[in-house]
Amino acid sequence: LSRGLGDVYKRQGLTARLKNPLTKTEPLRPLKMSRFVLLIFLIITPLKLLAATELSAVNPQVKLETEKGDIVIELFPKKAPVSVDNFIKHVNNFHYDGLIFHRVIKGFMIQTGGFTFDFTPRESERPRIVNEASNGLKNARGTVAMARMSDPDSAQAQFFINHSSNGFLNSKGDSVGYAVFGKVISGMDTVDEIAAVPTGGFSMYQDVPIEPIRILSAHLLNPDVWVESQDPEPAVAIFERPIPLR
């Protein structure tokens, strides 16, 4: 019983102190952070900063706006530095704007980068590049690779998007493959739609879409993450100066 009355008095005293603002109360004591909590804080903070840094260090991305929809390509400059640099410079020079997908084979690939809607060639102003097919990237569905002639180091501006996984395009032994330098991260439905269009022959070319499909524009989405490579200076011709005729 006495314990019960004591509880009541304590509650009443507490109530009285709450109702009377002049009642003195004990000052708040500063909270002490335990060593364990401090250690966790010191570990997590650098990890968060590191994660933020990794998120900001993304790869370059190029958006192709086509008459069938948009295609966004992520590029891999660490794996294919020459191909990526060459591709972005073509993009920034508006080389691909207005060009068509001139070769389309469903279940294989769609190719572009060389012709306008009436098959007028658009020649690249850049030199041919070295083949980077040995970079470990495979010609899987949705990857982007440089098109070329029989010479492995003949790629310039034309590229293709693999509609299916094409292992026979990879390097194997002494056979040099086709260099993958990016992949589609958005718009594979557009790639599927382009791959499904009717095709036919046009002059000397085969697998040409009957209705032209143009790239309306191509642009780099995040130019701040791309570091341009310096192009080599053109070779200076070494020759004897001509002797004036007298």
PDB file of C-alpha atoms in Angstrom:
ATOM      1  CA  LEU A   1       0.000   0.000   0.000  1.00  0.00           C
ATOM      2  CA  SER A   2       2.769   2.465   0.977  1.00  0.00           C
ATOM      3  CA  ARG A   3       4.507   1.682  -2.322  1.00  0.00           C
ATOM      4  CA  GLY A   4       1.306   2.474  -4.178  1.00  0.00           C
ATOM      5  CA  LEU A   5       0.872   5.826  -2.361  1.00  0.00           C
ATOM      6  CA  GLY A   6       4.469   6.668  -3.090  1.00  0.00           C
ATOM      7  CA  ASP A   7       3.857   6.100  -6.778  1.00  0.00           C
ATOM      8  CA  VAL A   8       0.839   8.374  -6.641  1.00  0.00           C
ATOM      9  CA  TYR A   9       2.784  11.159  -4.892  1.00  0.00           C
ATOM     10  CA  LYS A  10       5.563  10.830  -7.397  1.00  0.00           C
ATOM     11  CA  ARG A  11       3.096  11.106 -10.260  1.00  0.00           C
ATOM     12  CA  GLN A  12       1.399  14.095  -8.639  1.00  0.00           C
ATOM     13  CA  GLY A  13       4.717  15.814  -8.052  1.00  0.00           C
ATOM     14  CA  LEU A  14       5.663  15.203 -11.667  1.00  0.00           C
ATOM     15  CA  THR A  15       2.316  16.618 -12.770  1.00  0.00           C
ATOM     16  CA  ALA A  16       2.830  19.657 -10.635  1.00  0.00           C
ATOM     17  CA  ARG A  17       6.240  20.332 -12.098  1.00  0.00           C
ATOM     18  CA  LEU A  18       4.850  20.044 -15.606  1.00  0.00           C
ATOM     19  CA  LYS A  19       2.032  22.501 -14.834  1.00  0.00           C
ATOM     20  CA  ASN A  20       4.272  25.050 -13.072  1.00  0.00           C
ATOM     21  CA  PRO A  21       6.797  26.560 -15.463  1.00  0.00           C
ATOM     22  CA  LEU A  22       8.732  28.084 -12.554  1.00  0.00           C
ATOM     23  CA  THR A  23       9.517  24.676 -11.102  1.00  0.00           C
ATOM     24  CA  LYS A  24      13.230  23.979 -11.328  1.00  0.00           C
ATOM     25  CA  THR A  25      14.204  20.953 -13.360  1.00  0.00           C
ATOM     26  CA  GLU A  26      17.525  19.228 -13.798  1.00  0.00           C
ATOM     27  CA  PRO A  27      19.602  20.521 -16.730  1.00  0.00           C
ATOM     28  CA  LEU A  28      19.894  18.276 -19.772  1.00  0.00           C
ATOM     29  CA  ARG A  29      23.090  16.308 -19.858  1.00  0.00           C
ATOM     30  CA  PRO A  30      25.032  16.085 -23.135  1.00  0.00           C
ATOM     31  CA  LEU A  31      24.791  12.711 -24.839  1.00  0.00           C
ATOM     32  CA  LYS A  32      28.011  10.810 -24.986  1.00  0.00           C
ATOM     33  CA  MET A  33      28.755   9.021 -28.283  1.00  0.00           C
ATOM     34  CA  SER A  34      30.094   5.589 -27.660  1.00  0.00           C
ATOM     35  CA  ARG A  35      33.311   4.514 -29.307  1.00  0.00           C
ATOM     36  CA  PHE A  36      31.423   1.888 -31.292  1.00  0.00           C
ATOM     37  CA  VAL A  37      28.968   4.419 -32.764  1.00  0.00           C
ATOM     38  CA  LEU A  38      31.824   6.786 -33.587  1.00  0.00           C
ATOM     39  CA  LEU A  39      33.710   3.996 -35.338  1.00  0.00           C
ATOM     40  CA  ILE A  40      30.664   3.091 -37.457  1.00  0.00           C
ATOM     41  CA  PHE A  41      30.223   6.746 -38.411  1.00  0.00           C
ATOM     42  CA  LEU A  42      33.846   7.065 -39.469  1.00  0.00           C
ATOM     43  CA  ILE A  43      33.556   3.928 -41.631  1.00  0.00           C
ATOM     44  CA  ILE A  44      30.220   4.683 -43.329  1.00  0.00           C
ATOM     45  CA  THR A  45      30.949   8.308 -44.254  1.00  0.00           C
ATOM     46  CA  PRO A  46      33.932   7.546 -46.545  1.00  0.00           C
ATOM     47  CA  LEU A  47      31.971   4.692 -48.133  1.00  0.00           C
ATOM     48  CA  LYS A  48      29.122   7.053 -48.991  1.00  0.00           C
ATOM     49  CA  LEU A  49      31.554   9.529 -50.516  1.00  0.00           C
ATOM     50  CA  LEU A  50      33.164   6.728 -52.539  1.00  0.00           C
ATOM     51  CA  ALA A  51      29.774   5.543 -53.797  1.00  0.00           C
ATOM     52  CA  ALA A  52      28.879   9.078 -54.861  1.00  0.00           C
ATOM     53  CA  THR A  53      32.165   9.345 -56.749  1.00  0.00           C
ATOM     54  CA  GLU A  54      31.548   6.047 -58.558  1.00  0.00           C
ATOM     55  CA  LEU A  55      28.043   7.144 -59.568  1.00  0.00           C
ATOM     56  CA  SER A  56      29.406  10.356 -61.067  1.00  0.00           C
ATOM     57  CA  ALA A  57      32.105   8.480 -63.023  1.00  0.00           C
ATOM     58  CA  VAL A  58      29.716   7.004 -65.599  1.00  0.00           C
ATOM     59  CA  ASN A  59      30.585   6.117 -69.181  1.00  0.00           C
ATOM     60  CA  PRO A  60      29.748   8.392 -72.116  1.00  0.00           C
ATOM     61  CA  GLN A  61      26.288   7.878 -73.579  1.00  0.00           C
ATOM     62  CA  VAL A  62      25.078   8.753 -77.078  1.00  0.00           C
ATOM     63  CA  LYS A  63      21.426   9.129 -78.035  1.00  0.00           C
ATOM     64  CA  LEU A  64      20.315   8.271 -81.564  1.00  0.00           C
ATOM     65  CA  GLU A  65      16.973   9.827 -82.454  1.00  0.00           C
ATOM     66  CA  THR A  66      15.598   7.756 -85.333  1.00  0.00           C
ATOM     67  CA  GLU A  67      12.355   7.734 -87.277  1.00  0.00           C
ATOM     68  CA  LYS A  68      11.386   4.576 -85.370  1.00  0.00           C
ATOM     69  CA  GLY A  69      12.274   5.859 -81.898  1.00  0.00           C
ATOM     70  CA  ASP A  70      15.252   6.638 -79.695  1.00  0.00           C
ATOM     71  CA  ILE A  71      18.276   4.434 -79.013  1.00  0.00           C
ATOM     72  CA  VAL A  72      20.681   5.229 -76.165  1.00  0.00           C
ATOM     73  CA  ILE A  73      24.158   3.703 -76.375  1.00  0.00           C
ATOM     74  CA  GLU A  74      26.603   3.420 -73.484  1.00  0.00           C
ATOM     75  CA  LEU A  75      30.233   3.563 -74.635  1.00  0.00           C
ATOM     76  CA  PHE A  76      33.228   1.769 -73.105  1.00  0.00           C
ATOM     77  CA  PRO A  77      36.274   4.055 -73.382  1.00  0.00           C
ATOM     78  CA  LYS A  78      38.400   1.918 -71.063  1.00  0.00           C
ATOM     79  CA  LYS A  79      37.925  -1.179 -73.238  1.00  0.00           C
ATOM     80  CA  ALA A  80      37.861   0.508 -76.656  1.00  0.00           C
ATOM     81  CA  PRO A  81      39.452   3.956 -76.310  1.00  0.00           C
ATOM     82  CA  VAL A  82      40.219   4.460 -80.003  1.00  0.00           C
ATOM     83  CA  SER A  83      36.792   3.327 -81.239  1.00  0.00           C
ATOM     84  CA  VAL A  84      34.922   5.396 -78.634  1.00  0.00           C
ATOM     85  CA  ASP A  85      36.962   8.522 -79.338  1.00  0.00           C
ATOM     86  CA  ASN A  86      36.442   8.077 -83.083  1.00  0.00           C
ATOM     87  CA  PHE A  87      32.691   7.499 -82.662  1.00  0.00           C
ATOM     88  CA  ILE A  88      32.126  10.514 -80.403  1.00  0.00           C
ATOM     89  CA  LYS A  89      34.063  12.783 -82.759  1.00  0.00           C
ATOM     90  CA  HIS A  90      31.829  11.650 -85.628  1.00  0.00           C
ATOM     91  CA  VAL A  91      28.791  12.353 -83.441  1.00  0.00           C
ATOM     92  CA  ASN A  92      30.041  15.819 -82.506  1.00  0.00           C
ATOM     93  CA  ASN A  93      30.751  16.572 -86.168  1.00  0.00           C
ATOM     94  CA  PHE A  94      27.089  15.688 -87.012  1.00  0.00           C
ATOM     95  CA  HIS A  95      28.269  12.928 -89.355  1.00  0.00           C
ATOM     96  CA  TYR A  96      25.376  10.584 -88.502  1.00  0.00           C
ATOM     97  CA  ASP A  97      22.557  13.140 -88.700  1.00  0.00           C
ATOM     98  CA  GLY A  98      20.310  12.299 -91.646  1.00  0.00           C
ATOM     99  CA  LEU A  99      21.941   8.969 -92.490  1.00  0.00           C
ATOM    100  CA  ILE A 100      19.910   5.780 -92.911  1.00  0.00           C
ATOM    101  CA  PHE A 101      20.141   2.224 -91.657  1.00  0.00           C
ATOM    102  CA  HIS A 102      21.278   0.937 -95.025  1.00  0.00           C
ATOM    103  CA  ARG A 103      21.717  -2.755 -94.128  1.00  0.00           C
ATOM    104  CA  VAL A 104      19.160  -4.552 -91.961  1.00  0.00           C
ATOM    105  CA  ILE A 105      19.052  -8.291 -91.322  1.00  0.00           C
ATOM    106  CA  LYS A 106      16.618  -9.538 -88.702  1.00  0.00           C
ATOM    107  CA  GLY A 107      18.285 -11.875 -86.230  1.00  0.00           C
ATOM    108  CA  PHE A 108      21.712 -10.562 -87.216  1.00  0.00           C
ATOM    109  CA  MET A 109      22.289  -6.797 -87.069  1.00  0.00           C
ATOM    110  CA  ILE A 110      21.309  -3.306 -88.252  1.00  0.00           C
ATOM    111  CA  GLN A 111      24.004  -1.124 -89.844  1.00  0.00           C
ATOM    112  CA  THR A 112      24.342   2.604 -90.433  1.00  0.00           C
ATOM    113  CA  GLY A 113      26.845   5.421 -90.800  1.00  0.00           C
ATOM    114  CA  GLY A 114      27.547   5.629 -94.522  1.00  0.00           C
ATOM    115  CA  PHE A 115      24.598   6.689 -96.719  1.00  0.00           C
ATOM    116  CA  THR A 116      21.803   9.237 -97.030  1.00  0.00           C
ATOM    117  CA  PHE A 117      18.200   8.267 -97.900  1.00  0.00           C
ATOM    118  CA  ASP A 118      18.959   8.142-101.663  1.00  0.00           C
ATOM    119  CA  PHE A 119      22.181   6.164-101.075  1.00  0.00           C
ATOM    120  CA  THR A 120      24.478   9.088-101.607  1.00  0.00           C
ATOM    121  CA  PRO A 121      27.663   8.111 -99.747  1.00  0.00           C
ATOM    122  CA  ARG A 122      28.741  10.311 -96.877  1.00  0.00           C
ATOM    123  CA  GLU A 123      32.462   9.818 -96.581  1.00  0.00           C
ATOM    124  CA  SER A 124      34.174  10.191 -93.238  1.00  0.00           C
ATOM    125  CA  GLU A 125      36.695  12.982 -92.866  1.00  0.00           C
ATOM    126  CA  ARG A 126      38.555  11.008 -90.223  1.00  0.00           C
ATOM    127  CA  PRO A 127      41.307   8.421 -90.817  1.00  0.00           C
ATOM    128  CA  ARG A 128      40.808   4.697 -90.444  1.00  0.00           C
ATOM    129  CA  ILE A 129      41.310   3.339 -86.943  1.00  0.00           C
ATOM    130  CA  VAL A 130      43.082   0.371 -85.401  1.00  0.00           C
ATOM    131  CA  ASN A 131      40.963  -2.708 -84.710  1.00  0.00           C
ATOM    132  CA  GLU A 132      40.177  -3.219 -80.996  1.00  0.00           C
ATOM    133  CA  ALA A 133      38.348  -6.551 -81.300  1.00  0.00           C
ATOM    134  CA  SER A 134      40.719  -8.180 -78.806  1.00  0.00           C
ATOM    135  CA  ASN A 135      39.427  -6.016 -75.923  1.00  0.00           C
ATOM    136  CA  GLY A 136      37.366  -8.850 -74.418  1.00  0.00           C
ATOM    137  CA  LEU A 137      33.968  -7.409 -75.365  1.00  0.00           C
ATOM    138  CA  LYS A 138      31.770  -9.879 -77.247  1.00  0.00           C
ATOM    139  CA  ASN A 139      29.284  -9.338 -80.062  1.00  0.00           C
ATOM    140  CA  ALA A 140      26.250 -10.108 -77.905  1.00  0.00           C
ATOM    141  CA  ARG A 141      22.681  -8.927 -78.537  1.00  0.00           C
ATOM    142  CA  GLY A 142      22.449  -5.167 -78.120  1.00  0.00           C
ATOM    143  CA  THR A 143      26.170  -4.478 -78.370  1.00  0.00           C
ATOM    144  CA  VAL A 144      27.528  -1.911 -80.819  1.00  0.00           C
ATOM    145  CA  ALA A 145      30.555  -2.634 -83.021  1.00  0.00           C
ATOM    146  CA  MET A 146      32.524  -0.957 -85.781  1.00  0.00           C
ATOM    147  CA  ALA A 147      31.828  -2.070 -89.341  1.00  0.00           C
ATOM    148  CA  ARG A 148      34.815  -2.493 -91.630  1.00  0.00           C
ATOM    149  CA  MET A 149      36.119  -3.951 -94.854  1.00  0.00           C
ATOM    150  CA  SER A 150      38.225  -7.130 -95.067  1.00  0.00           C
ATOM    151  CA  ASP A 151      41.185  -5.140 -93.753  1.00  0.00           C
ATOM    152  CA  PRO A 152      40.892  -5.382 -89.931  1.00  0.00           C
ATOM    153  CA  ASP A 153      42.080  -1.778 -89.540  1.00  0.00           C
ATOM    154  CA  SER A 154      39.701  -0.220 -92.066  1.00  0.00           C
ATOM    155  CA  ALA A 155      36.876   1.019 -89.804  1.00  0.00           C
ATOM    156  CA  GLN A 156      35.962   4.705 -90.002  1.00  0.00           C
ATOM    157  CA  ALA A 157      32.363   5.796 -89.343  1.00  0.00           C
ATOM    158  CA  GLN A 158      30.019   2.900 -90.076  1.00  0.00           C
ATOM    159  CA  PHE A 159      28.830   0.794 -87.140  1.00  0.00           C
ATOM    160  CA  PHE A 160      26.206  -1.840 -86.422  1.00  0.00           C
ATOM    161  CA  ILE A 161      24.000  -2.956 -83.546  1.00  0.00           C
ATOM    162  CA  ASN A 162      23.843  -6.703 -82.968  1.00  0.00           C
ATOM    163  CA  HIS A 163      20.234  -7.859 -83.120  1.00  0.00           C
ATOM    164  CA  SER A 164      21.277 -11.303 -81.820  1.00  0.00           C
ATOM    165  CA  SER A 165      24.391 -12.670 -80.185  1.00  0.00           C
ATOM    166  CA  ASN A 166      26.871 -13.233 -83.027  1.00  0.00           C
ATOM    167  CA  GLY A 167      29.803 -15.164 -81.635  1.00  0.00           C
ATOM    168  CA  PHE A 168      31.308 -15.698 -85.087  1.00  0.00           C
ATOM    169  CA  LEU A 169      32.078 -11.950 -85.202  1.00  0.00           C
ATOM    170  CA  ASN A 170      34.405 -12.219 -82.208  1.00  0.00           C
ATOM    171  CA  SER A 171      38.153 -12.637 -82.491  1.00  0.00           C
ATOM    172  CA  LYS A 172      39.266 -16.253 -82.397  1.00  0.00           C
ATOM    173  CA  GLY A 173      42.813 -17.448 -82.894  1.00  0.00           C
ATOM    174  CA  ASP A 174      44.322 -15.720 -85.903  1.00  0.00           C
ATOM    175  CA  SER A 175      40.896 -14.489 -87.030  1.00  0.00           C
ATOM    176  CA  VAL A 176      40.404 -10.810 -86.172  1.00  0.00           C
ATOM    177  CA  GLY A 177      36.845  -9.973 -85.159  1.00  0.00           C
ATOM    178  CA  TYR A 178      34.697  -6.868 -85.124  1.00  0.00           C
ATOM    179  CA  ALA A 179      35.431  -4.404 -82.340  1.00  0.00           C
ATOM    180  CA  VAL A 180      32.648  -3.882 -79.808  1.00  0.00           C
ATOM    181  CA  PHE A 181      32.778  -0.441 -78.194  1.00  0.00           C
ATOM    182  CA  GLY A 182      29.343   0.008 -76.622  1.00  0.00           C
ATOM    183  CA  LYS A 183      25.914  -1.404 -75.906  1.00  0.00           C
ATOM    184  CA  VAL A 184      22.294  -0.314 -76.117  1.00  0.00           C
ATOM    185  CA  ILE A 185      20.984   0.575 -72.649  1.00  0.00           C
ATOM    186  CA  SER A 186      17.656   1.986 -73.822  1.00  0.00           C
ATOM    187  CA  GLY A 187      15.691   1.465 -77.019  1.00  0.00           C
ATOM    188  CA  MET A 188      16.166  -2.205 -77.898  1.00  0.00           C
ATOM    189  CA  ASP A 189      12.489  -2.176 -78.802  1.00  0.00           C
ATOM    190  CA  THR A 190      13.421   0.382 -81.464  1.00  0.00           C
ATOM    191  CA  VAL A 191      16.236  -1.884 -82.664  1.00  0.00           C
ATOM    192  CA  ASP A 192      13.738  -4.773 -82.859  1.00  0.00           C
ATOM    193  CA  GLU A 193      11.315  -2.621 -84.848  1.00  0.00           C
ATOM    194  CA  ILE A 194      14.005  -1.563 -87.319  1.00  0.00           C
ATOM    195  CA  ALA A 195      15.196  -5.160 -87.698  1.00  0.00           C
ATOM    196  CA  ALA A 196      11.671  -6.281 -88.591  1.00  0.00           C
ATOM    197  CA  VAL A 197      11.046  -3.919 -91.533  1.00  0.00           C
ATOM    198  CA  PRO A 198      10.768  -5.295 -95.083  1.00  0.00           C
ATOM    199  CA  THR A 199      14.004  -5.151 -97.060  1.00  0.00           C
ATOM    200  CA  GLY A 200      15.098  -5.622-100.643  1.00  0.00           C
ATOM    201  CA  GLY A 201      17.832  -4.830-103.134  1.00  0.00           C
ATOM    202  CA  PHE A 202      18.901  -1.374-104.262  1.00  0.00           C
ATOM    203  CA  SER A 203      21.457  -1.096-107.054  1.00  0.00           C
ATOM    204  CA  MET A 204      24.427  -3.188-105.878  1.00  0.00           C
ATOM    205  CA  TYR A 205      23.266  -3.318-102.252  1.00  0.00           C
ATOM    206  CA  GLN A 206      21.208  -5.981-100.518  1.00  0.00           C
ATOM    207  CA  ASP A 207      19.137  -6.060 -97.303  1.00  0.00           C
ATOM    208  CA  VAL A 208      18.119  -2.418 -97.742  1.00  0.00           C
ATOM    209  CA  PRO A 209      14.934  -1.294 -95.953  1.00  0.00           C
ATOM    210  CA  ILE A 210      12.270  -0.591 -98.570  1.00  0.00           C
ATOM    211  CA  GLU A 211      11.210   2.477 -96.606  1.00  0.00           C
ATOM    212  CA  PRO A 212      14.281   4.483 -95.515  1.00  0.00           C
ATOM    213  CA  ILE A 213      14.821   4.810 -91.772  1.00  0.00           C
ATOM    214  CA  ARG A 214      16.892   7.855 -90.895  1.00  0.00           C
ATOM    215  CA  ILE A 215      18.882   8.921 -87.869  1.00  0.00           C
ATOM    216  CA  LEU A 216      17.396  12.347 -87.246  1.00  0.00           C
ATOM    217  CA  SER A 217      20.127  13.338 -84.819  1.00  0.00           C
ATOM    218  CA  ALA A 218      22.920  11.854 -82.731  1.00  0.00           C
ATOM    219  CA  HIS A 219      24.328  13.629 -79.706  1.00  0.00           C
ATOM    220  CA  LEU A 220      26.441  12.977 -76.632  1.00  0.00           C
ATOM    221  CA  LEU A 221      24.251  13.060 -73.511  1.00  0.00           C
ATOM    222  CA  ASN A 222      27.005  13.593 -70.925  1.00  0.00           C
ATOM    223  CA  PRO A 223      29.960  15.409 -72.533  1.00  0.00           C
ATOM    224  CA  ASP A 224      31.459  16.180 -69.114  1.00  0.00           C
ATOM    225  CA  VAL A 225      32.564  12.541 -68.640  1.00  0.00           C
ATOM    226  CA  TRP A 226      34.413  12.285 -71.959  1.00  0.00           C
ATOM    227  CA  VAL A 227      38.042  13.306 -72.346  1.00  0.00           C
ATOM    228  CA  GLU A 228      38.903  13.893 -75.987  1.00  0.00           C
ATOM    229  CA  SER A 229      42.048  12.237 -77.302  1.00  0.00           C
ATOM    230  CA  GLN A 230      44.462  14.443 -79.149  1.00  0.00           C
ATOM    231  CA  ASP A 231      44.594  13.563 -82.835  1.00  0.00           C
ATOM    232  CA  PRO A 232      48.103  13.007 -84.189  1.00  0.00           C
ATOM    233  CA  GLU A 233      49.561  15.784 -86.254  1.00  0.00           C
ATOM    234  CA  PRO A 234      49.552  15.039 -89.986  1.00  0.00           C
ATOM    235  CA  ALA A 235      52.859  13.748 -91.257  1.00  0.00           C
ATOM    236  CA  VAL A 236      55.099  16.380 -92.778  1.00  0.00           C
ATOM    237  CA  ALA A 237      56.357  15.500 -96.227  1.00  0.00           C
ATOM    238  CA  ILE A 238      60.139  15.327 -96.411  1.00  0.00           C
ATOM    239  CA  PHE A 239      61.465  16.370 -99.777  1.00  0.00           C
ATOM    240  CA  GLU A 240      64.128  18.543-101.327  1.00  0.00           C
ATOM    241  CA  ARG A 241      63.168  22.071-102.164  1.00  0.00           C
ATOM    242  CA  PRO A 242      62.973  22.591-105.922  1.00  0.00           C
ATOM    243  CA  ILE A 243      65.764  24.571-107.540  1.00  0.00           C
ATOM    244  CA  PRO A 244      64.433  27.521-109.570  1.00  0.00           C
ATOM    245  CA  LEU A 245      65.064  27.217-113.312  1.00  0.00           C
ATOM    246  CA  ARG A 246      67.186  29.930-114.829  1.00  0.00           C
TER     247      ARG A 246
END
